[in-house]
Amino acid sequence: MKRSQKQQFKIRKWSVFLILVCTMGLVLWPNRLNNGQYTINPIVDDKYSANSMSALKSNISPQNKFAETLDKKLQSENYIGTALIVHHNEIILQKGYGEADEKMHRDNDASTLFQLASIEKSMTAVLIMQQIESGKLSFDTKLSDYYPNVVNANRITISDLITMTSGLSQRIQPTTFESEEDNIDFSAVHAVKIGEPGTGIGWSYQPVNYRLLAGILMKLTNKTFAVLLNQVFNNTYHLNVRNYQDFINSKHRSIGYDNSYDKAYSENQVVYNRETGTGNVAMTTGELYHFYRLMIDKVIIKPPSQLWQTRTGETYAAGMYHEGKYLNAHGILPGFEPTVVISNNGQDAVILLSNQYYKNHSFQPLARELFTKMTAIPTK
């Protein structure tokens, strides 16, 4: 039966409408879950977009005159490492400085792996938040539910550990390493009281807080921390977090140096292995930025405001210092110093992953200076 002209017009009109709806859906739905696997904005036209995974893996020369001034500043400060600088969600610079391995004549670049040191604590905090969101923990859960013999365990909460206001410290470190479980049990046995829990008064940066959080995660999931970290961050979100063994065997690894290339730090696996949940993984600059965006964009956890809640008068929570409009994270290991300064919305960031660290020298002030100069530029 032939359709009338009116019917044909109506069919064409609805066809155009459906095409427009589908097109808008692709534009307005940039963050997609495919079989449980997340991809940041897979459809982007700008090859320098901070939402582009290919861009986050690429060496990107200075993209404007301002980026050129940042590049010159990094060079004048004799920076060694890789720098990623994002401004208004655009990568304006991702570049290596100095050598990743002086003996092999291999330069730092966007593919170079660096130890993250204490920045890993944010990942431990995210894993804890996932357990809270699933109802298996709460911020008020007591440490005594898992480690009853730790001093003040019946008064210390998950929130106290996240904000490092538990009043605990660990002054004796293990000299051998058997397993992650043994390592954390050692921390529990050697935890000592240095203050009253929960008040925020006498806050002290003590890694034992996050080792105990890692232990709680292991008890909850019946998995080693390494397995849990790999399942969540690598299998699901493809962040390519490398454990220490994968790091030292990678062709992209960096060597940690003291104050010159003549002073490379020797490998000490015990030092790294005992940092369960507190700082023994490696990433590239782009991969680390991706991790922060997963948090900020509410993908890997729900709105992170609860996780980021600090104690009155303090700024530390979940592996970061919360300083008004931006977040700051920093770490130190022999020969490595990672620094992150990132806006609360993730649109501006300075990430400096350095394979040089020595006493009385730090690139952290440089990262802050670059971020301050960049964010002082008015939005177009």
CSV table of C-alpha atoms in Angstrom, one decimal:
chain,number,residue,atom,x,y,z
A,1,MET,CA,0.0,0.0,0.0
A,2,LYS,CA,1.5,3.4,-1.0
A,3,ARG,CA,2.1,5.9,1.7
A,4,SER,CA,0.7,9.4,1.3
A,5,GLN,CA,3.0,12.4,1.0
A,6,LYS,CA,1.9,13.4,4.5
A,7,GLN,CA,2.9,10.0,6.0
A,8,GLN,CA,6.3,10.1,4.1
A,9,PHE,CA,7.0,13.6,5.5
A,10,LYS,CA,6.2,12.4,9.0
A,11,ILE,CA,8.6,9.4,8.7
A,12,ARG,CA,11.4,11.6,7.4
A,13,LYS,CA,10.8,14.1,10.2
A,14,TRP,CA,11.1,11.4,12.9
A,15,SER,CA,14.2,9.8,11.2
A,16,VAL,CA,16.0,13.2,11.4
A,17,PHE,CA,14.9,13.6,15.0
A,18,LEU,CA,16.2,10.1,16.0
A,19,ILE,CA,19.6,10.8,14.3
A,20,LEU,CA,19.9,14.1,16.2
A,21,VAL,CA,19.1,12.4,19.5
A,22,CYS,CA,21.7,9.7,19.0
A,23,THR,CA,24.3,12.2,18.0
A,24,MET,CA,23.6,14.3,21.1
A,25,GLY,CA,23.8,11.2,23.2
A,26,LEU,CA,27.4,10.5,22.0
A,27,VAL,CA,28.4,14.1,22.7
A,28,LEU,CA,26.8,14.5,26.1
A,29,TRP,CA,27.7,11.0,27.4
A,30,PRO,CA,31.6,11.2,27.4
A,31,ASN,CA,32.2,8.9,30.3
A,32,ARG,CA,31.0,5.4,29.4
A,33,LEU,CA,31.1,2.1,31.1
A,34,ASN,CA,31.8,-0.8,28.7
A,35,ASN,CA,31.4,-4.2,30.4
A,36,GLY,CA,32.5,-2.6,33.7
A,37,GLN,CA,35.6,-1.0,32.0
A,38,TYR,CA,35.8,2.8,32.2
A,39,THR,CA,37.2,5.0,29.4
A,40,ILE,CA,37.7,8.8,29.9
A,41,ASN,CA,35.9,10.6,27.0
A,42,PRO,CA,36.8,8.2,24.2
A,43,ILE,CA,35.4,10.6,21.6
A,44,VAL,CA,37.5,13.8,21.5
A,45,ASP,CA,38.6,15.9,18.6
A,46,ASP,CA,41.4,17.8,20.4
A,47,LYS,CA,44.5,15.7,20.5
A,48,TYR,CA,45.7,17.7,23.5
A,49,SER,CA,42.6,17.2,25.6
A,50,ALA,CA,43.2,15.9,29.1
A,51,ASN,CA,40.3,13.6,28.5
A,52,SER,CA,42.2,11.8,25.8
A,53,MET,CA,44.0,8.7,26.8
A,54,SER,CA,46.2,8.9,23.8
A,55,ALA,CA,47.2,12.4,24.7
A,56,LEU,CA,48.0,11.4,28.3
A,57,LYS,CA,50.5,8.8,26.9
A,58,SER,CA,52.1,11.3,24.5
A,59,ASN,CA,55.1,13.6,24.7
A,60,ILE,CA,53.7,17.1,24.1
A,61,SER,CA,55.9,20.1,23.5
A,62,PRO,CA,54.9,23.5,24.9
A,63,GLN,CA,51.6,24.5,23.3
A,64,ASN,CA,51.7,28.2,23.8
A,65,LYS,CA,54.0,31.0,25.0
A,66,PHE,CA,53.0,30.5,28.6
A,67,ALA,CA,53.8,26.8,28.4
A,68,GLU,CA,57.2,27.8,26.9
A,69,THR,CA,57.9,29.9,30.0
A,70,LEU,CA,57.0,26.9,32.3
A,71,ASP,CA,59.3,24.7,30.2
A,72,LYS,CA,62.2,27.2,30.6
A,73,LYS,CA,61.5,27.4,34.3
A,74,LEU,CA,61.8,23.6,34.7
A,75,GLN,CA,65.0,23.6,32.7
A,76,SER,CA,66.5,26.5,34.7
A,77,GLU,CA,65.7,24.7,38.0
A,78,ASN,CA,67.6,21.6,36.6
A,79,TYR,CA,64.5,19.5,37.0
A,80,ILE,CA,65.0,15.8,36.5
A,81,GLY,CA,61.9,13.7,35.8
A,82,THR,CA,58.7,14.0,33.7
A,83,ALA,CA,56.3,17.0,33.9
A,84,LEU,CA,52.6,17.0,33.0
A,85,ILE,CA,50.8,20.4,33.0
A,86,VAL,CA,47.1,20.6,32.3
A,87,HIS,CA,45.4,24.0,31.9
A,88,HIS,CA,41.6,24.4,31.4
A,89,ASN,CA,41.5,20.6,30.6
A,90,GLU,CA,44.1,20.9,27.9
A,91,ILE,CA,47.6,19.4,28.1
A,92,ILE,CA,49.9,22.3,27.4
A,93,LEU,CA,53.1,20.4,28.3
A,94,GLN,CA,54.1,16.8,28.9
A,95,LYS,CA,57.8,16.4,28.6
A,96,GLY,CA,60.8,14.6,30.1
A,97,TYR,CA,63.8,16.3,31.6
A,98,GLY,CA,67.1,14.6,32.3
A,99,GLU,CA,67.8,10.9,32.2
A,100,ALA,CA,65.7,8.0,33.4
A,101,ASP,CA,68.8,5.8,33.2
A,102,GLU,CA,72.2,7.5,32.8
A,103,LYS,CA,74.1,4.3,32.2
A,104,MET,CA,71.7,3.2,29.4
A,105,HIS,CA,71.5,6.8,28.0
A,106,ARG,CA,67.7,6.7,28.3
A,107,ASP,CA,65.9,10.0,28.7
A,108,ASN,CA,62.8,10.6,30.8
A,109,ASP,CA,59.6,11.0,28.8
A,110,ALA,CA,55.8,10.5,28.9
A,111,SER,CA,56.3,6.7,29.1
A,112,THR,CA,58.8,6.7,32.0
A,113,LEU,CA,57.7,5.0,35.2
A,114,PHE,CA,58.4,6.6,38.6
A,115,GLN,CA,57.8,5.5,42.1
A,116,LEU,CA,54.8,7.3,43.6
A,117,ALA,CA,55.8,6.9,47.3
A,118,SER,CA,53.2,8.3,49.6
A,119,ILE,CA,50.9,9.3,46.8
A,120,GLU,CA,49.7,5.7,46.9
A,121,LYS,CA,47.9,6.4,50.1
A,122,SER,CA,45.1,8.0,48.0
A,123,MET,CA,44.6,4.7,46.3
A,124,THR,CA,44.3,2.9,49.6
A,125,ALA,CA,41.8,5.5,50.7
A,126,VAL,CA,39.7,5.0,47.5
A,127,LEU,CA,39.7,1.2,48.2
A,128,ILE,CA,38.4,1.9,51.7
A,129,MET,CA,35.7,4.2,50.4
A,130,GLN,CA,34.5,1.5,48.0
A,131,GLN,CA,34.1,-0.8,51.0
A,132,ILE,CA,32.2,2.0,52.8
A,133,GLU,CA,29.9,2.5,49.8
A,134,SER,CA,29.2,-1.2,49.7
A,135,GLY,CA,28.1,-1.1,53.4
A,136,LYS,CA,31.0,-3.3,54.7
A,137,LEU,CA,32.6,-0.5,56.6
A,138,SER,CA,31.7,2.9,57.9
A,139,PHE,CA,33.8,6.0,58.8
A,140,ASP,CA,32.9,5.2,62.5
A,141,THR,CA,34.1,1.5,62.3
A,142,LYS,CA,36.5,0.9,65.1
A,143,LEU,CA,40.1,-0.3,64.6
A,144,SER,CA,39.4,-2.9,67.4
A,145,ASP,CA,37.1,-4.8,65.0
A,146,TYR,CA,40.2,-5.8,63.1
A,147,TYR,CA,43.3,-5.1,65.3
A,148,PRO,CA,42.0,-5.2,68.9
A,149,ASN,CA,45.5,-5.3,70.4
A,150,VAL,CA,46.6,-2.0,69.0
A,151,VAL,CA,46.8,0.7,71.7
A,152,ASN,CA,43.5,2.8,71.8
A,153,ALA,CA,42.0,0.5,69.1
A,154,ASN,CA,38.5,0.7,70.7
A,155,ARG,CA,38.6,4.5,70.3
A,156,ILE,CA,40.3,4.8,66.8
A,157,THR,CA,37.9,4.9,63.8
A,158,ILE,CA,38.4,4.5,60.1
A,159,SER,CA,38.0,8.3,59.8
A,160,ASP,CA,40.9,8.8,62.3
A,161,LEU,CA,43.2,6.6,60.2
A,162,ILE,CA,42.2,8.3,56.9
A,163,THR,CA,43.0,11.7,58.4
A,164,MET,CA,46.0,10.5,60.4
A,165,THR,CA,44.5,11.7,63.7
A,166,SER,CA,44.7,8.3,65.3
A,167,GLY,CA,47.5,9.3,67.7
A,168,LEU,CA,49.5,6.3,66.5
A,169,SER,CA,53.1,6.0,65.3
A,170,GLN,CA,55.5,3.2,64.3
A,171,ARG,CA,59.2,3.8,65.2
A,172,ILE,CA,60.5,0.3,64.5
A,173,GLN,CA,60.6,-0.9,61.0
A,174,PRO,CA,61.0,-4.6,59.8
A,175,THR,CA,64.3,-5.6,58.4
A,176,THR,CA,63.0,-8.6,56.5
A,177,PHE,CA,59.8,-9.2,54.5
A,178,GLU,CA,57.8,-12.4,54.4
A,179,SER,CA,54.4,-11.2,53.2
A,180,GLU,CA,52.0,-8.3,53.2
A,181,GLU,CA,50.1,-9.8,56.1
A,182,ASP,CA,53.2,-10.2,58.2
A,183,ASN,CA,54.3,-6.7,57.4
A,184,ILE,CA,51.1,-5.2,58.6
A,185,ASP,CA,51.0,-7.5,61.7
A,186,PHE,CA,54.4,-6.1,62.5
A,187,SER,CA,53.1,-2.5,62.2
A,188,ALA,CA,50.1,-3.4,64.5
A,189,VAL,CA,52.4,-4.9,67.2
A,190,HIS,CA,54.8,-2.0,67.1
A,191,ALA,CA,52.3,0.8,66.9
A,192,VAL,CA,52.7,3.2,69.8
A,193,LYS,CA,50.6,6.1,71.2
A,194,ILE,CA,51.8,9.6,70.5
A,195,GLY,CA,48.5,11.4,71.0
A,196,GLU,CA,44.7,11.1,71.6
A,197,PRO,CA,42.6,9.8,68.7
A,198,GLY,CA,40.0,11.7,66.8
A,199,THR,CA,40.6,15.2,68.1
A,200,GLY,CA,42.9,16.4,65.3
A,201,ILE,CA,45.0,18.0,68.0
A,202,GLY,CA,48.6,16.8,67.6
A,203,TRP,CA,48.0,15.6,64.1
A,204,SER,CA,51.1,13.7,62.8
A,205,TYR,CA,52.0,12.3,59.5
A,206,GLN,CA,52.4,8.6,60.3
A,207,PRO,CA,52.4,5.8,57.6
A,208,VAL,CA,51.2,3.2,60.1
A,209,ASN,CA,47.7,4.6,59.7
A,210,TYR,CA,47.6,3.5,56.1
A,211,ARG,CA,49.3,0.2,56.7
A,212,LEU,CA,46.5,-0.6,59.1
A,213,LEU,CA,43.9,0.5,56.5
A,214,ALA,CA,45.6,-1.9,54.0
A,215,GLY,CA,45.4,-4.6,56.6
A,216,ILE,CA,41.7,-4.0,57.2
A,217,LEU,CA,41.1,-4.2,53.4
A,218,MET,CA,42.9,-7.6,53.3
A,219,LYS,CA,40.8,-8.9,56.2
A,220,LEU,CA,37.6,-7.7,54.6
A,221,THR,CA,38.3,-9.1,51.1
A,222,ASN,CA,40.4,-12.2,51.9
A,223,LYS,CA,42.9,-10.9,49.3
A,224,THR,CA,46.4,-9.6,49.4
A,225,PHE,CA,46.6,-5.9,49.0
A,226,ALA,CA,48.6,-6.3,45.8
A,227,VAL,CA,45.8,-8.5,44.3
A,228,LEU,CA,43.1,-6.1,45.4
A,229,LEU,CA,44.9,-3.1,44.0
A,230,ASN,CA,45.5,-4.9,40.7
A,231,GLN,CA,41.8,-6.0,40.4
A,232,VAL,CA,40.4,-2.6,41.0
A,233,PHE,CA,42.8,-0.2,39.4
A,234,ASN,CA,44.2,-2.3,36.6
A,235,ASN,CA,41.6,-4.9,35.6
A,236,THR,CA,38.6,-2.5,35.9
A,237,TYR,CA,40.0,1.0,35.3
A,238,HIS,CA,43.2,0.2,33.3
A,239,LEU,CA,45.4,2.5,35.2
A,240,ASN,CA,48.5,0.3,34.8
A,241,VAL,CA,49.7,0.6,38.4
A,242,ARG,CA,52.9,-1.4,38.7
A,243,ASN,CA,54.0,-3.1,41.9
A,244,TYR,CA,57.7,-3.0,42.8
A,245,GLN,CA,58.7,-6.2,41.0
A,246,ASP,CA,57.0,-5.1,37.8
A,247,PHE,CA,58.6,-1.7,38.1
A,248,ILE,CA,62.2,-2.9,38.4
A,249,ASN,CA,61.7,-5.3,35.5
A,250,SER,CA,60.2,-2.7,33.2
A,251,LYS,CA,62.1,-1.2,30.3
A,252,HIS,CA,60.4,2.1,31.1
A,253,ARG,CA,61.5,2.3,34.7
A,254,SER,CA,63.5,5.2,36.0
A,255,ILE,CA,66.6,5.0,38.2
A,256,GLY,CA,66.5,7.0,41.5
A,257,TYR,CA,69.4,9.4,41.9
A,258,ASP,CA,70.9,11.4,44.7
A,259,ASN,CA,72.4,14.8,43.8
A,260,SER,CA,74.1,13.5,40.7
A,261,TYR,CA,74.0,10.7,38.1
A,262,ASP,CA,77.1,9.3,39.8
A,263,LYS,CA,75.0,8.5,42.9
A,264,ALA,CA,72.3,6.1,41.9
A,265,TYR,CA,70.4,4.5,44.8
A,266,SER,CA,70.8,0.7,45.1
A,267,GLU,CA,67.8,-1.5,45.0
A,268,ASN,CA,66.5,-2.4,48.5
A,269,GLN,CA,63.4,-4.5,48.1
A,270,VAL,CA,62.7,-4.7,51.8
A,271,VAL,CA,62.3,-0.9,51.9
A,272,TYR,CA,59.7,-1.0,49.2
A,273,ASN,CA,57.9,-4.2,50.2
A,274,ARG,CA,57.3,-3.0,53.7
A,275,GLU,CA,55.3,0.0,52.4
A,276,THR,CA,52.1,-2.0,51.9
A,277,GLY,CA,49.4,0.4,51.0
A,278,THR,CA,51.6,3.4,51.8
A,279,GLY,CA,54.0,3.8,48.9
A,280,ASN,CA,55.5,1.1,46.7
A,281,VAL,CA,53.8,1.4,43.3
A,282,ALA,CA,54.8,3.1,40.1
A,283,MET,CA,53.0,5.0,37.3
A,284,THR,CA,53.6,7.5,34.5
A,285,THR,CA,52.5,11.1,34.8
A,286,GLY,CA,49.5,10.6,32.5
A,287,GLU,CA,48.3,7.5,34.3
A,288,LEU,CA,48.5,9.3,37.7
A,289,TYR,CA,46.5,12.2,36.3
A,290,HIS,CA,43.9,9.7,35.0
A,291,PHE,CA,43.6,8.3,38.6
A,292,TYR,CA,42.8,11.7,40.0
A,293,ARG,CA,40.2,12.4,37.4
A,294,LEU,CA,38.5,9.0,38.1
A,295,MET,CA,38.1,10.3,41.7
A,296,ILE,CA,37.2,13.8,40.9
A,297,ASP,CA,34.7,12.9,38.1
A,298,LYS,CA,32.9,10.5,40.5
A,299,VAL,CA,33.7,7.4,38.5
A,300,ILE,CA,35.8,5.2,40.8
A,301,ILE,CA,33.9,6.3,43.9
A,302,LYS,CA,30.8,8.4,44.5
A,303,PRO,CA,31.2,12.1,45.3
A,304,PRO,CA,34.5,12.1,47.3
A,305,SER,CA,33.5,14.9,49.7
A,306,GLN,CA,33.1,12.5,52.6
A,307,LEU,CA,36.4,10.8,52.0
A,308,TRP,CA,38.1,14.2,51.7
A,309,GLN,CA,36.6,15.5,55.0
A,310,THR,CA,39.4,16.9,57.1
A,311,ARG,CA,39.6,17.4,60.9
A,312,THR,CA,39.1,20.9,62.2
A,313,GLY,CA,42.3,22.9,61.9
A,314,GLU,CA,44.0,20.3,59.7
A,315,THR,CA,44.2,19.8,55.9
A,316,TYR,CA,45.1,16.2,55.4
A,317,ALA,CA,42.7,13.4,54.3
A,318,ALA,CA,42.9,10.4,52.0
A,319,GLY,CA,46.5,10.9,50.9
A,320,MET,CA,46.2,14.6,50.0
A,321,TYR,CA,46.3,18.0,51.6
A,322,HIS,CA,43.1,19.9,50.8
A,323,GLU,CA,44.1,23.6,50.4
A,324,GLY,CA,41.0,25.5,49.4
A,325,LYS,CA,40.6,25.4,45.6
A,326,TYR,CA,43.2,22.7,45.0
A,327,LEU,CA,44.6,19.4,46.2
A,328,ASN,CA,48.3,18.7,46.9
A,329,ALA,CA,50.0,15.3,47.2
A,330,HIS,CA,53.7,14.6,47.8
A,331,GLY,CA,55.9,11.7,48.4
A,332,ILE,CA,59.6,10.8,49.1
A,333,LEU,CA,61.5,7.6,48.6
A,334,PRO,CA,65.2,7.1,48.0
A,335,GLY,CA,65.9,8.9,44.7
A,336,PHE,CA,62.2,9.7,44.0
A,337,GLU,CA,60.0,12.7,44.7
A,338,PRO,CA,56.5,12.8,43.2
A,339,THR,CA,54.4,16.0,43.5
A,340,VAL,CA,50.8,16.7,42.4
A,341,VAL,CA,49.0,20.0,42.6
A,342,ILE,CA,45.5,19.7,41.0
A,343,SER,CA,42.4,21.9,41.1
A,344,ASN,CA,39.3,20.5,42.8
A,345,ASN,CA,37.6,20.0,39.4
A,346,GLY,CA,40.7,18.4,37.9
A,347,GLN,CA,40.8,21.0,35.0
A,348,ASP,CA,44.2,22.4,36.1
A,349,ALA,CA,47.1,20.3,37.3
A,350,VAL,CA,50.9,20.2,37.7
A,351,ILE,CA,52.3,16.7,38.1
A,352,LEU,CA,56.1,16.4,38.6
A,353,LEU,CA,57.4,12.9,38.9
A,354,SER,CA,61.1,13.1,39.6
A,355,ASN,CA,63.8,10.4,39.8
A,356,GLN,CA,66.0,12.6,41.9
A,357,TYR,CA,65.8,13.4,45.6
A,358,TYR,CA,68.3,14.3,48.2
A,359,LYS,CA,68.4,16.0,51.6
A,360,ASN,CA,67.6,19.7,51.7
A,361,HIS,CA,66.4,19.6,48.0
A,362,SER,CA,62.9,19.4,46.8
A,363,PHE,CA,60.9,20.1,43.6
A,364,GLN,CA,57.7,20.6,45.6
A,365,PRO,CA,58.0,24.4,45.8
A,366,LEU,CA,58.6,24.5,42.0
A,367,ALA,CA,55.3,22.5,41.4
A,368,ARG,CA,53.4,25.0,43.6
A,369,GLU,CA,55.0,28.0,41.8
A,370,LEU,CA,54.1,26.6,38.4
A,371,PHE,CA,50.5,25.9,39.4
A,372,THR,CA,50.1,29.3,41.0
A,373,LYS,CA,51.3,31.1,37.9
A,374,MET,CA,49.1,29.0,35.6
A,375,THR,CA,45.9,29.4,37.6
A,376,ALA,CA,46.4,33.2,37.8
A,377,ILE,CA,45.8,33.4,34.1
A,378,PRO,CA,42.2,34.6,33.6
A,379,THR,CA,39.8,32.2,31.8
A,380,LYS,CA,39.1,33.2,28.2
